[in-house]
PDB file of C-alpha atoms in Angstrom:
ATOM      1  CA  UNK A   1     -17.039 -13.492  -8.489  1.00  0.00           C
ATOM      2  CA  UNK A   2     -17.042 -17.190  -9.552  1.00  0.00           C
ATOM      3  CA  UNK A   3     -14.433 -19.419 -10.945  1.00  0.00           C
ATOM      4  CA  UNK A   4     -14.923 -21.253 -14.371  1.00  0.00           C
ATOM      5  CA  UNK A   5     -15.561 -24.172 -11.871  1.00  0.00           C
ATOM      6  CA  UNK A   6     -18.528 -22.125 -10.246  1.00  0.00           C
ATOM      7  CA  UNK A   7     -16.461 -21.494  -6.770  1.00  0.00           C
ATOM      8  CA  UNK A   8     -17.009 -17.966  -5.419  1.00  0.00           C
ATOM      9  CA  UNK A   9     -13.581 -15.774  -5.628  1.00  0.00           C
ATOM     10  CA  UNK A  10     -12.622 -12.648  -4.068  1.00  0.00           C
ATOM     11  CA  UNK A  11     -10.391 -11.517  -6.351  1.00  0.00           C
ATOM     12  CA  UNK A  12      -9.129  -7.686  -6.453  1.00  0.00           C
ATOM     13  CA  UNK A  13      -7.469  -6.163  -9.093  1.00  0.00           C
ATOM     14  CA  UNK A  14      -6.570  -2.352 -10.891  1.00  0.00           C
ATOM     15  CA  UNK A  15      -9.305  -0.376 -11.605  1.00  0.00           C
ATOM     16  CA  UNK A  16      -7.255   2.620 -12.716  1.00  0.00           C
ATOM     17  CA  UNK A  17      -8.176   2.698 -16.290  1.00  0.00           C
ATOM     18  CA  UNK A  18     -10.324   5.440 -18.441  1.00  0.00           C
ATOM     19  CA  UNK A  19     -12.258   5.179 -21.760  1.00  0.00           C
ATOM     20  CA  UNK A  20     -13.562   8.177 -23.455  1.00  0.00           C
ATOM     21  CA  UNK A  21     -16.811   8.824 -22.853  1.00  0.00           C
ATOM     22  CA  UNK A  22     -19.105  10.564 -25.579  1.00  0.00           C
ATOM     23  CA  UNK A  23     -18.761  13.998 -24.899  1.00  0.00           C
ATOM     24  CA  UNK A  24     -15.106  13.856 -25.225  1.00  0.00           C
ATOM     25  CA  UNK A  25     -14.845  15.143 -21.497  1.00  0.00           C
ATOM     26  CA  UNK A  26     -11.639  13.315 -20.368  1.00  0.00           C
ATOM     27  CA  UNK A  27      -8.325  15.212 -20.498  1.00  0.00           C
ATOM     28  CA  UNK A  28      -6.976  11.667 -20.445  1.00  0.00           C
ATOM     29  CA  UNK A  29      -7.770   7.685 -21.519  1.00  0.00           C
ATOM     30  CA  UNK A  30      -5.857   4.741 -20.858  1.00  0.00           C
ATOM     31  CA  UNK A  31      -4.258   2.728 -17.893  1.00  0.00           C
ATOM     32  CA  UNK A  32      -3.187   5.511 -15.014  1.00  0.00           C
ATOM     33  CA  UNK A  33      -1.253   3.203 -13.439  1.00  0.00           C
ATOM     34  CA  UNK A  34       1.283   2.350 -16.200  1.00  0.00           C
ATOM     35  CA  UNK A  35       1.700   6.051 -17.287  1.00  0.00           C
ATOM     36  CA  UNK A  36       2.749   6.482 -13.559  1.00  0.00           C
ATOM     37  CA  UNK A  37       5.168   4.130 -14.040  1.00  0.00           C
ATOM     38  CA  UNK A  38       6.465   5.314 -17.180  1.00  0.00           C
ATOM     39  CA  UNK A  39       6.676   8.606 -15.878  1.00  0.00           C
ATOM     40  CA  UNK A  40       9.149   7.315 -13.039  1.00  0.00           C
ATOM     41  CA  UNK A  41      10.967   5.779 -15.394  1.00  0.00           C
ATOM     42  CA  UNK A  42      11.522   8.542 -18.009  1.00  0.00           C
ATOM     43  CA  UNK A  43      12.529  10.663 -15.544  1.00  0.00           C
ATOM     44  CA  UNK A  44      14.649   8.064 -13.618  1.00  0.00           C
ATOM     45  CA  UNK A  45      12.794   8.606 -10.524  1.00  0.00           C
ATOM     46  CA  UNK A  46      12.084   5.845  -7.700  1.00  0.00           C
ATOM     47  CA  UNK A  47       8.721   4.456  -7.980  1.00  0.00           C
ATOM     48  CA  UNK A  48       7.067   2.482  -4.805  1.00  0.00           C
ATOM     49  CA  UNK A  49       4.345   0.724  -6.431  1.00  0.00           C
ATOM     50  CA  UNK A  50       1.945   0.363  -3.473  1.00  0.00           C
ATOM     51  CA  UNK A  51      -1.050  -0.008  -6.028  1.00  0.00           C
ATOM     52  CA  UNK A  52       0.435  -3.765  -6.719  1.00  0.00           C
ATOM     53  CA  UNK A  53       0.921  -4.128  -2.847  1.00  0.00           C
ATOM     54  CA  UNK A  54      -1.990  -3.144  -1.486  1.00  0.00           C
ATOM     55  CA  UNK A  55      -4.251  -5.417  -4.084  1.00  0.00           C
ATOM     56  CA  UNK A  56      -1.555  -8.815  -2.926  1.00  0.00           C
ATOM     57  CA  UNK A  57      -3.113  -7.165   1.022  1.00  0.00           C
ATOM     58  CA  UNK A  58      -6.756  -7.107  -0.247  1.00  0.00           C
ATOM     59  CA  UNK A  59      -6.304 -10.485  -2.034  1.00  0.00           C
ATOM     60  CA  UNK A  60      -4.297 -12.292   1.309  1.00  0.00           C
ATOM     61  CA  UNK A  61      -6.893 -11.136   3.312  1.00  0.00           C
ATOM     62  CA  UNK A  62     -10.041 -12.395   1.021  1.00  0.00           C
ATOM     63  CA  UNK A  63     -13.691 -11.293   1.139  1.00  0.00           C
ATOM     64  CA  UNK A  64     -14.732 -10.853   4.629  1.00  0.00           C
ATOM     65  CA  UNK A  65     -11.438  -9.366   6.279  1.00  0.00           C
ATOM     66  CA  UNK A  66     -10.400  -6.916   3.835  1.00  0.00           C
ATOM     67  CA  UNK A  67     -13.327  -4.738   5.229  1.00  0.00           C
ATOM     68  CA  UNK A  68     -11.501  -4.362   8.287  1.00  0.00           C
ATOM     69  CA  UNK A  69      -8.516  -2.545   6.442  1.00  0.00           C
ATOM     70  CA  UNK A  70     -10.555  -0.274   4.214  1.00  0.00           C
ATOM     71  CA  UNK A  71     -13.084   1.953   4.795  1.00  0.00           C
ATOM     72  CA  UNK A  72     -15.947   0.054   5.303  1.00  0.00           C
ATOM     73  CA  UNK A  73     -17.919   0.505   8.755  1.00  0.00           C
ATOM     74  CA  UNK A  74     -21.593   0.481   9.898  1.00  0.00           C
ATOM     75  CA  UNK A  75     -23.278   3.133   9.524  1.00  0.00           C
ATOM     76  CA  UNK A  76     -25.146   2.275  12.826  1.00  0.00           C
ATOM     77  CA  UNK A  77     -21.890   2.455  14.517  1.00  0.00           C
ATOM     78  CA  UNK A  78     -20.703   5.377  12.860  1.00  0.00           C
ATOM     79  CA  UNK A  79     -23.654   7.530  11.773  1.00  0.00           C
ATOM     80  CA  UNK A  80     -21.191   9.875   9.610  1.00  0.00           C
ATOM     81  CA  UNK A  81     -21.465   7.442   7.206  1.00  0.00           C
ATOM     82  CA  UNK A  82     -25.168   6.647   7.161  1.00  0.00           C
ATOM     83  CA  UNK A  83     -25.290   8.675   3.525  1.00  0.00           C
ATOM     84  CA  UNK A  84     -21.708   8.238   2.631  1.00  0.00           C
ATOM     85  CA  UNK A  85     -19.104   6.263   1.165  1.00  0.00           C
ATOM     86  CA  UNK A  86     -17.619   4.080   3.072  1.00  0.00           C
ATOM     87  CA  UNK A  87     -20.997   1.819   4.574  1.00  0.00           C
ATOM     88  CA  UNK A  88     -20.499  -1.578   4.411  1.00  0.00           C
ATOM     89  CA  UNK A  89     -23.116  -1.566   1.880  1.00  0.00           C
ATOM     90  CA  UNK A  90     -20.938   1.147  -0.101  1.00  0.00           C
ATOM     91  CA  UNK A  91     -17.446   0.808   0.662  1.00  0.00           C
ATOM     92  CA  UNK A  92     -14.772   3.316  -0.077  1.00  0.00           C
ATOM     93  CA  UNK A  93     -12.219   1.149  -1.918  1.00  0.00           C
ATOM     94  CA  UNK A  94      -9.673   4.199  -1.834  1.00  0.00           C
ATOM     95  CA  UNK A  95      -9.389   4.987   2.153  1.00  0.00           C
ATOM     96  CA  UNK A  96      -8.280   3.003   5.052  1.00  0.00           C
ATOM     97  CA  UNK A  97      -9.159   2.519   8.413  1.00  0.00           C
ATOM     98  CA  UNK A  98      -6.592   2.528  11.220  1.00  0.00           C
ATOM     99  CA  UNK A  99      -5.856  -0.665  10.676  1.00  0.00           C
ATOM    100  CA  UNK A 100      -5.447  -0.701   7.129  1.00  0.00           C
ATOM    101  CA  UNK A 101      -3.572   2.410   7.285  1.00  0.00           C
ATOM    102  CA  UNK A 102      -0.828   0.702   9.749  1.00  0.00           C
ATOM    103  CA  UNK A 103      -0.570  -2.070   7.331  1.00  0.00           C
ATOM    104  CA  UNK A 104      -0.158   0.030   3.530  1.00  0.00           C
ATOM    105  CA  UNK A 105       2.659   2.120   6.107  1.00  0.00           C
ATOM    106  CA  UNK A 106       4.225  -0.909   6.944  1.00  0.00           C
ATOM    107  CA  UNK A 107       4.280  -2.168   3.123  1.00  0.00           C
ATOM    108  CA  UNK A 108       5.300   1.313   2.510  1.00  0.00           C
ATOM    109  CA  UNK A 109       8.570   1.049   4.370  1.00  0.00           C
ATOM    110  CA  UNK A 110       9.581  -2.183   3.006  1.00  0.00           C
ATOM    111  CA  UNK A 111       8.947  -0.996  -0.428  1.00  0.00           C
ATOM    112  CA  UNK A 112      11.483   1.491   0.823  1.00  0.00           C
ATOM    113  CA  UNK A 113      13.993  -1.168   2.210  1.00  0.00           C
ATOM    114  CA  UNK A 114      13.578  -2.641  -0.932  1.00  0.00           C
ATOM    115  CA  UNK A 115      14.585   0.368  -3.335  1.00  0.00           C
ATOM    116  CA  UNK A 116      17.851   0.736  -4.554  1.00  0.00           C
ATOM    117  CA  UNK A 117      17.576   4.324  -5.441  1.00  0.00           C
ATOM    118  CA  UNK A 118      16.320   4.668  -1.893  1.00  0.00           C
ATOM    119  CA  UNK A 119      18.770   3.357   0.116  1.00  0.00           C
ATOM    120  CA  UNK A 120      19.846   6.327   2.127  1.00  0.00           C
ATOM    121  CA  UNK A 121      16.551   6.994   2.929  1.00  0.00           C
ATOM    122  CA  UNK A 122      15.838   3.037   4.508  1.00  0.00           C
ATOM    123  CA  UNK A 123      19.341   3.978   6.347  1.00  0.00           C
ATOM    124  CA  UNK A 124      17.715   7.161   8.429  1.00  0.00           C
ATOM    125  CA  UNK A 125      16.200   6.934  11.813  1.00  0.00           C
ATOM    126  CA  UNK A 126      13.260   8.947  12.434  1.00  0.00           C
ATOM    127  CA  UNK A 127      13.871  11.188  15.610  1.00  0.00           C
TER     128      UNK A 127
END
């Protein structure tokens, strides 16, 4: 992606939205990600918006790194994906690695911490 100033830009952002297409085939149009969160709020439930937190981790960690958090391997390395998602030629911009799964935990818990609704929850110790 370029800037108006012709500077290449990583730049992630939500992808969660659906037009009709002609056949009339989707049970639902429109921005998934805001009828989530309109959902939570109608029914005054606690919503950890992790969608938001884990494009701010894609964004921080720009173009090259990100690849290390999603699923994105060589195929060479890992001949699984030689005809799958998840190449580095086809990434799968939905799954994590290890490493990426470690870090949406950890922004996981502190969207936790964070929630008022959720407090007793942030106050438990795991055994």
């Amino acid at each position: 992606m370029k800037t108006m100033k012709g500077k290449n830009e990583f730049t992630v952002v939500s992808t969660h939205f659906t037009t009709q297409n002609s056949t009339k085939g989707f049970a639902f149009t429109g921005n998934y990600s805001q009828t989530i969160k309109d959902t939570a709020q109608a029914n005054n439930i606690a919503l950890l918006d992790i969608e938001i937190r884990s494009i701010e981790l894609a964004n921080t960690l720009g173009e090259e790194n990100w690849k290390d958090y999603w699923l994105a391997v060589d195929p060479i390395k890992f001949p699984y994906y030689k005809d799958r998602a998840g190449r580095l030629d086809k990434p799968d911009i939905t799954h994590f690695q290890e490493k990426g799964a470690k870090a949406v935990a950890k922004l996981i818990a502190k969207e936790i911490r964070q929630t008022p609704k959720l407090k007793t929850l942030s106050d438990s110790t795991i055994d």
